[in-house]
Amino acid sequence: MLVVMQSQATAEQVRHVVEQIRALGLTPHPMPGPTRTAIGVTGNTGAVDARGLQLLPGVRELIRVTKPYKLASREMHLEDSVVRVAGTTFSAEGFTIIAGPCSVENETMLLKTAEFLAGRGVKLLRGGAFKPRTSPYSFQGLEYAGLELLAKARAKTGLGIVTEVMDPSQADAVEQAADMLQIGARNMQNFALLKRAGKSNRPVLLKRGISATLEEWLMAAEYVLAGGNQNVVLCERGVRTFADHSRNTLDLSVIPPARQLSHLPIIVDPSHATGRRDYVPAMALAGLAAGAHGLMVEVHPEPDKALSDGAQSLDFAQFDKLLTDLRRLADTLGRTIQ
Ligand code: PEP
Ligand code: MN
């Protein structure tokens, strides 16, 4: 349920409504807006007798939120959420690029990539220290040593760091090194991890599960929001379909409904979606055209020598070409590449 306050409601009246919601055994989520405050209400397992709230001073109306996800829904939060990460933002006006290698492999390649990207005006560096690999015999990441290298890259270049946390036990350490916590496709419904991310003061990049519906994905986001962390960015990274001409199928058609149903920013990851670097630029541009708020793309100084996902990683020249094309398209669309 959403309690909409009158535009002239006082801070005292808002406080009083919040207390009354708590007195009903429910959880209030005040959301100050440009013209008025709304208070989201969660925690009810059945119908709530909220008629008393309607009569409180300063209350304009009560709106029932019909979707199973509440805090993630557009019904509860009319304006687009703007998520800030390390001095940059994910918003409808911009198009924010997160780039870097699949895995942190060693200091030299990480710093080389970070310096290249920083020189191109990119603000956010990606790189996995903890890697979810299909085979237990594949490179599993440098783990804690990888986090230290990411922290070094941040200190050296000023780039914000986006890196994956696979387990709640790693969260404290990942929060130290990262400006944004990535929750991977395979962990989209790891509820213990989602709850831990809800307690984090770091924004969360929530990848879509390999076969998750939009509703399941938004319910996963709801876990993080319900835990108290309002800074969630969705990432479409391709889903499993019958198609075998690419690694996954980038579901561009999820972007308009996701934006309609939710206020959370959404970005695309054409690298994991296609699995092939020659397909990545077209799908990155398509993501921008389809209304995504940004892009996550794998870039490696020598993709053919990468320890993971080399086939889908762009080299520096390919990234430069993509950036030029993205800027041209963004100009046409009145968007700004961040
Ligand atoms: C990654 O970003 O390197 C990754 C493993 O992504 P996903 O969880 O989408 O497979
Ligand atoms: Mn990867």
Coordinates of C-alpha atoms and ligand atoms in Angstrom, one line a residue:
M1 CA 0.0 0.0 0.0
L2 CA 1.1 3.6 -0.6
V3 CA 0.0 6.5 1.6
V4 CA 0.1 9.7 -0.4
M5 CA 0.5 12.8 1.7
Q6 CA -1.0 16.2 0.7
S7 CA 1.6 18.5 -0.9
Q8 CA 1.3 20.9 2.1
A9 CA 1.6 18.1 4.7
T10 CA 4.1 19.0 7.5
A11 CA 7.1 16.9 8.5
E12 CA 5.3 16.4 11.8
Q13 CA 2.2 14.9 10.0
V14 CA 4.5 12.6 8.0
R15 CA 6.2 11.5 11.2
H16 CA 2.8 10.8 12.8
V17 CA 1.6 8.7 9.9
V18 CA 4.9 6.7 10.0
E19 CA 4.3 6.0 13.7
Q20 CA 0.8 4.9 13.1
I21 CA 1.9 2.5 10.3
R22 CA 4.4 1.0 12.8
A23 CA 1.7 0.7 15.4
L24 CA -0.2 -1.5 13.0
G25 CA 2.8 -3.9 12.9
L26 CA 3.8 -2.8 9.4
T27 CA 6.9 -1.2 7.9
P28 CA 6.8 2.3 6.6
H29 CA 9.1 3.5 3.8
P30 CA 8.9 7.3 3.5
M31 CA 9.7 8.6 0.0
P32 CA 10.0 12.4 -0.2
G33 CA 9.2 13.5 -3.7
P34 CA 9.5 16.9 -5.5
T35 CA 5.9 17.8 -4.8
R36 CA 4.8 15.6 -2.0
T37 CA 5.9 12.8 0.3
A38 CA 4.6 9.3 -0.2
I39 CA 5.0 6.5 2.4
G40 CA 5.3 2.9 1.1
V41 CA 3.9 0.3 3.4
T42 CA 5.1 -3.3 3.4
G43 CA 4.9 -6.2 5.8
N44 CA 1.2 -7.0 5.5
T45 CA 0.5 -10.7 4.7
G46 CA -3.2 -10.1 4.2
A47 CA -5.6 -7.2 3.8
V48 CA -4.9 -4.4 6.3
D49 CA -7.6 -2.4 7.9
A50 CA -6.0 0.9 7.1
R51 CA -9.1 3.1 7.2
G52 CA -7.7 4.8 10.2
L53 CA -4.7 6.0 8.2
Q54 CA -6.9 7.7 5.7
L55 CA -8.3 10.0 8.4
L56 CA -4.9 11.2 9.7
P57 CA -4.0 14.8 9.2
G58 CA -2.1 15.5 6.0
V59 CA -3.1 12.2 4.3
R60 CA -4.4 12.7 0.7
E61 CA -5.1 9.1 -0.3
L62 CA -4.3 5.4 0.1
I63 CA -3.4 3.5 -3.0
R64 CA -3.3 -0.3 -3.1
V65 CA -0.2 -1.7 -4.8
T66 CA -1.4 -4.6 -6.8
K67 CA 2.0 -6.1 -7.8
P68 CA 3.7 -8.7 -5.6
Y69 CA 6.9 -6.5 -5.6
K70 CA 6.1 -3.3 -3.8
L71 CA 9.2 -1.1 -3.3
A72 CA 10.5 -2.1 -6.8
S73 CA 7.2 -1.2 -8.4
R74 CA 6.3 2.0 -10.4
E75 CA 3.0 2.1 -8.5
M76 CA 4.9 2.8 -5.3
H77 CA 7.5 5.1 -6.7
L78 CA 6.4 7.2 -9.7
E79 CA 9.7 8.9 -10.6
D80 CA 12.6 7.0 -12.1
S81 CA 15.2 6.2 -9.4
V82 CA 18.6 7.7 -10.0
V83 CA 21.4 5.5 -8.6
R84 CA 24.7 7.2 -7.8
V85 CA 27.9 5.2 -7.9
A86 CA 31.3 6.7 -7.3
G87 CA 30.4 10.1 -8.6
T88 CA 28.5 8.9 -11.6
T89 CA 24.8 8.2 -12.0
F90 CA 22.4 5.7 -13.7
S91 CA 19.6 7.7 -15.0
A92 CA 17.3 8.0 -18.0
E93 CA 19.1 11.0 -19.5
G94 CA 22.5 9.3 -19.3
F95 CA 24.0 6.1 -20.5
T96 CA 26.6 4.8 -18.0
I97 CA 29.3 2.4 -19.1
I98 CA 30.8 -0.2 -16.8
A99 CA 33.8 -1.8 -18.6
G100 CA 36.7 -4.1 -17.8
P101 CA 37.9 -7.7 -17.9
C102 CA 35.8 -10.6 -17.0
S103 CA 38.3 -11.6 -14.3
V104 CA 41.0 -9.8 -12.4
E105 CA 44.0 -11.8 -13.6
N106 CA 47.0 -9.9 -12.5
E107 CA 48.1 -6.3 -11.6
T108 CA 49.6 -5.5 -15.0
M109 CA 46.5 -6.3 -17.1
L110 CA 44.1 -4.7 -14.6
L111 CA 46.0 -1.4 -14.4
K112 CA 46.6 -1.3 -18.1
T113 CA 42.8 -1.8 -18.7
A114 CA 41.9 0.7 -15.9
E115 CA 44.2 3.4 -17.3
F116 CA 42.9 2.9 -20.8
L117 CA 39.3 3.2 -19.7
A118 CA 39.9 6.1 -17.4
G119 CA 41.6 7.9 -20.4
R120 CA 38.5 7.4 -22.4
G121 CA 36.3 9.0 -19.8
V122 CA 34.8 5.7 -18.4
K123 CA 33.9 6.1 -14.7
L124 CA 33.3 2.5 -13.7
L125 CA 35.7 -0.5 -13.9
R126 CA 34.4 -4.1 -13.7
G127 CA 36.4 -7.2 -13.0
G128 CA 35.6 -10.4 -11.1
A129 CA 37.7 -11.5 -8.1
F130 CA 35.2 -14.2 -7.2
K131 CA 34.1 -16.0 -10.3
P132 CA 31.1 -18.2 -10.7
R133 CA 32.4 -20.8 -13.3
T134 CA 30.4 -23.6 -14.8
S135 CA 33.4 -26.0 -14.3
P136 CA 35.2 -26.4 -11.0
Y137 CA 38.4 -26.9 -13.1
S138 CA 38.2 -23.4 -14.7
F139 CA 40.0 -20.4 -13.2
Q140 CA 38.0 -19.4 -10.1
G141 CA 39.4 -15.9 -9.7
L142 CA 42.1 -14.4 -7.5
E143 CA 39.5 -14.0 -4.7
Y144 CA 40.8 -11.7 -1.9
A145 CA 44.0 -10.9 -3.7
G146 CA 41.9 -9.8 -6.7
L147 CA 40.0 -7.4 -4.4
E148 CA 43.3 -5.9 -3.4
L149 CA 44.2 -5.3 -7.0
L150 CA 40.8 -3.7 -7.7
A151 CA 41.4 -1.4 -4.7
K152 CA 44.8 -0.5 -6.2
A153 CA 43.2 0.2 -9.6
R154 CA 40.7 2.5 -7.9
A155 CA 43.4 4.3 -5.9
K156 CA 45.5 4.8 -9.1
T157 CA 42.9 5.8 -11.6
G158 CA 39.9 7.1 -9.5
L159 CA 37.6 4.6 -11.3
G160 CA 34.7 3.3 -9.3
I161 CA 34.8 -0.5 -8.9
V162 CA 32.0 -3.0 -9.8
T163 CA 32.7 -6.5 -8.7
E164 CA 30.8 -9.7 -7.9
V165 CA 30.0 -11.0 -4.5
M166 CA 29.0 -14.7 -4.6
D167 CA 28.4 -15.4 -0.9
P168 CA 27.4 -13.4 2.2
S169 CA 30.7 -14.4 3.8
Q170 CA 32.6 -12.4 1.2
A171 CA 30.4 -9.3 1.5
D172 CA 32.4 -7.3 4.1
A173 CA 35.6 -7.6 2.0
V174 CA 33.9 -6.9 -1.3
E175 CA 32.3 -3.8 0.2
Q176 CA 35.7 -2.5 1.1
A177 CA 37.1 -2.8 -2.5
A178 CA 33.9 -2.1 -4.5
D179 CA 31.7 0.9 -5.1
M180 CA 29.0 -1.3 -6.4
L181 CA 28.2 -5.0 -5.6
Q182 CA 27.4 -7.2 -8.5
I183 CA 25.0 -10.1 -7.9
G184 CA 25.5 -12.6 -10.7
A185 CA 22.9 -14.3 -12.8
R186 CA 23.4 -17.6 -11.0
N187 CA 22.8 -15.9 -7.7
M188 CA 19.7 -13.9 -8.6
Q189 CA 17.7 -16.0 -6.2
N190 CA 20.3 -16.6 -3.6
F191 CA 18.0 -15.1 -0.9
A192 CA 20.7 -15.0 1.9
L193 CA 22.9 -13.0 -0.5
L194 CA 20.1 -10.7 -1.5
K195 CA 19.3 -10.1 2.2
R196 CA 22.9 -9.3 2.9
A197 CA 23.0 -6.9 0.0
G198 CA 19.9 -5.2 1.4
K199 CA 22.0 -4.3 4.5
S200 CA 24.8 -2.9 2.4
N201 CA 25.6 0.8 2.0
R202 CA 26.9 -0.1 -1.5
P203 CA 24.6 0.1 -4.6
V204 CA 23.8 -3.3 -6.1
L205 CA 24.0 -4.4 -9.7
L206 CA 21.4 -7.2 -9.9
K207 CA 21.9 -9.4 -13.0
R208 CA 18.9 -11.3 -14.3
G209 CA 18.8 -15.0 -13.8
I210 CA 19.4 -17.2 -16.8
S211 CA 15.8 -18.2 -17.0
A212 CA 14.1 -15.6 -14.7
T213 CA 10.9 -13.9 -15.6
L214 CA 10.7 -10.2 -15.2
E215 CA 8.5 -10.7 -12.1
E216 CA 11.0 -13.1 -10.5
W217 CA 13.8 -10.6 -11.2
L218 CA 11.8 -7.7 -9.6
M219 CA 11.0 -9.9 -6.6
A220 CA 14.8 -10.4 -6.2
A221 CA 15.3 -6.7 -6.3
E222 CA 12.5 -6.4 -3.7
Y223 CA 14.6 -8.4 -1.3
V224 CA 17.4 -5.8 -1.5
L225 CA 15.0 -2.9 -1.3
A226 CA 13.1 -4.4 1.6
G227 CA 16.4 -4.8 3.5
G228 CA 16.8 -1.0 3.4
N229 CA 19.1 -0.6 0.4
Q230 CA 17.3 1.6 -2.2
N231 CA 20.1 1.6 -4.7
V232 CA 19.5 -1.2 -7.2
V233 CA 20.4 -1.3 -10.9
L234 CA 19.0 -4.2 -13.0
C235 CA 21.2 -5.8 -15.6
E236 CA 19.8 -7.8 -18.5
R237 CA 22.6 -10.2 -19.5
G238 CA 20.9 -12.6 -21.8
V239 CA 18.5 -15.5 -21.1
R240 CA 18.6 -19.2 -22.1
T241 CA 16.5 -19.9 -25.2
F242 CA 16.3 -22.5 -28.0
A243 CA 18.7 -20.3 -30.0
D244 CA 22.2 -21.8 -30.3
H245 CA 23.7 -19.1 -32.6
S246 CA 24.8 -17.1 -29.6
R247 CA 25.7 -17.9 -25.9
N248 CA 22.4 -16.5 -24.7
T249 CA 19.7 -14.3 -26.1
L250 CA 19.8 -10.6 -25.1
D251 CA 16.2 -9.9 -24.2
L252 CA 16.0 -6.4 -25.3
S253 CA 12.2 -6.7 -25.2
V254 CA 12.4 -6.8 -21.4
I255 CA 13.6 -3.2 -21.2
P256 CA 10.3 -1.4 -22.0
P257 CA 8.2 -3.5 -19.6
A258 CA 10.9 -3.3 -16.9
R259 CA 10.8 0.5 -17.2
Q260 CA 7.1 0.6 -17.1
L261 CA 6.7 -1.7 -14.1
S262 CA 9.6 -0.5 -12.1
H263 CA 11.4 2.8 -11.3
L264 CA 14.8 1.0 -11.1
P265 CA 17.5 1.8 -13.7
I266 CA 18.2 -1.1 -16.1
I267 CA 21.4 -1.7 -18.1
V268 CA 22.4 -4.4 -20.7
D269 CA 25.4 -6.7 -20.8
P270 CA 25.9 -7.7 -24.4
S271 CA 29.1 -9.6 -23.6
H272 CA 27.5 -12.4 -21.6
A273 CA 24.4 -12.3 -23.8
T274 CA 26.2 -13.0 -27.1
G275 CA 29.4 -14.7 -26.0
R276 CA 31.2 -13.3 -29.1
R277 CA 33.0 -10.1 -29.4
D278 CA 31.9 -9.5 -33.0
Y279 CA 28.3 -9.5 -31.9
V280 CA 28.8 -7.2 -28.9
P281 CA 28.8 -3.7 -30.5
A282 CA 25.5 -4.2 -32.4
M283 CA 23.8 -5.4 -29.2
A284 CA 25.3 -2.6 -27.1
L285 CA 23.9 0.0 -29.5
A286 CA 20.6 -1.8 -29.6
G287 CA 20.5 -1.6 -25.8
L288 CA 20.9 2.2 -25.9
A289 CA 18.3 2.5 -28.6
A290 CA 15.9 0.3 -26.6
G291 CA 16.0 2.6 -23.5
A292 CA 18.6 1.0 -21.3
H293 CA 20.3 3.3 -18.8
G294 CA 23.7 1.9 -19.4
L295 CA 26.0 -0.9 -20.5
M296 CA 28.3 -3.5 -18.9
V297 CA 30.9 -4.7 -21.4
E298 CA 34.0 -6.9 -21.1
V299 CA 37.3 -5.4 -22.3
H300 CA 40.7 -7.0 -22.2
P301 CA 44.1 -5.8 -23.4
E302 CA 44.7 -9.2 -25.0
P303 CA 41.4 -11.1 -25.3
D304 CA 42.9 -14.2 -26.8
K305 CA 45.0 -14.7 -23.7
A306 CA 42.1 -14.0 -21.2
L307 CA 41.6 -16.6 -18.4
S308 CA 37.9 -16.3 -18.8
D309 CA 35.4 -15.0 -21.4
G310 CA 38.1 -14.0 -23.9
A311 CA 35.9 -14.8 -26.9
Q312 CA 33.4 -12.1 -25.9
S313 CA 35.9 -9.5 -24.7
L314 CA 36.6 -6.4 -26.8
D315 CA 40.2 -5.3 -27.3
F316 CA 41.0 -1.7 -26.8
A317 CA 40.6 -0.7 -30.5
Q318 CA 37.2 -2.4 -30.6
F319 CA 36.1 -0.6 -27.5
D320 CA 37.2 2.7 -29.0
K321 CA 35.1 2.1 -32.1
L322 CA 32.1 1.1 -30.0
L323 CA 32.5 4.3 -27.8
T324 CA 32.5 6.4 -30.9
D325 CA 29.4 4.7 -32.3
L326 CA 27.6 4.9 -28.9
R327 CA 28.4 8.7 -28.7
R328 CA 26.9 9.2 -32.2
L329 CA 23.7 7.4 -31.3
A330 CA 23.4 9.0 -27.9
D331 CA 23.7 12.5 -29.5
T332 CA 20.8 11.6 -31.8
L333 CA 18.7 10.4 -28.9
G334 CA 19.5 13.3 -26.7
R335 CA 21.4 11.1 -24.2
T336 CA 24.8 11.6 -22.6
I337 CA 27.4 8.8 -22.4
Q338 CA 28.8 8.7 -18.9
Ligands
PEP1 C1 30.3 -11.6 -15.1 O1 29.8 -10.5 -15.2 O2 31.5 -11.8 -15.3 C2 29.4 -12.8 -15.0 C3 29.8 -13.9 -14.5 O3 28.1 -12.5 -15.3 P1 26.8 -13.4 -15.2 O4 26.5 -13.5 -13.8 O5 25.8 -12.5 -16.0 O6 27.0 -14.7 -15.9
MN2 MN 32.5 -12.8 -17.8

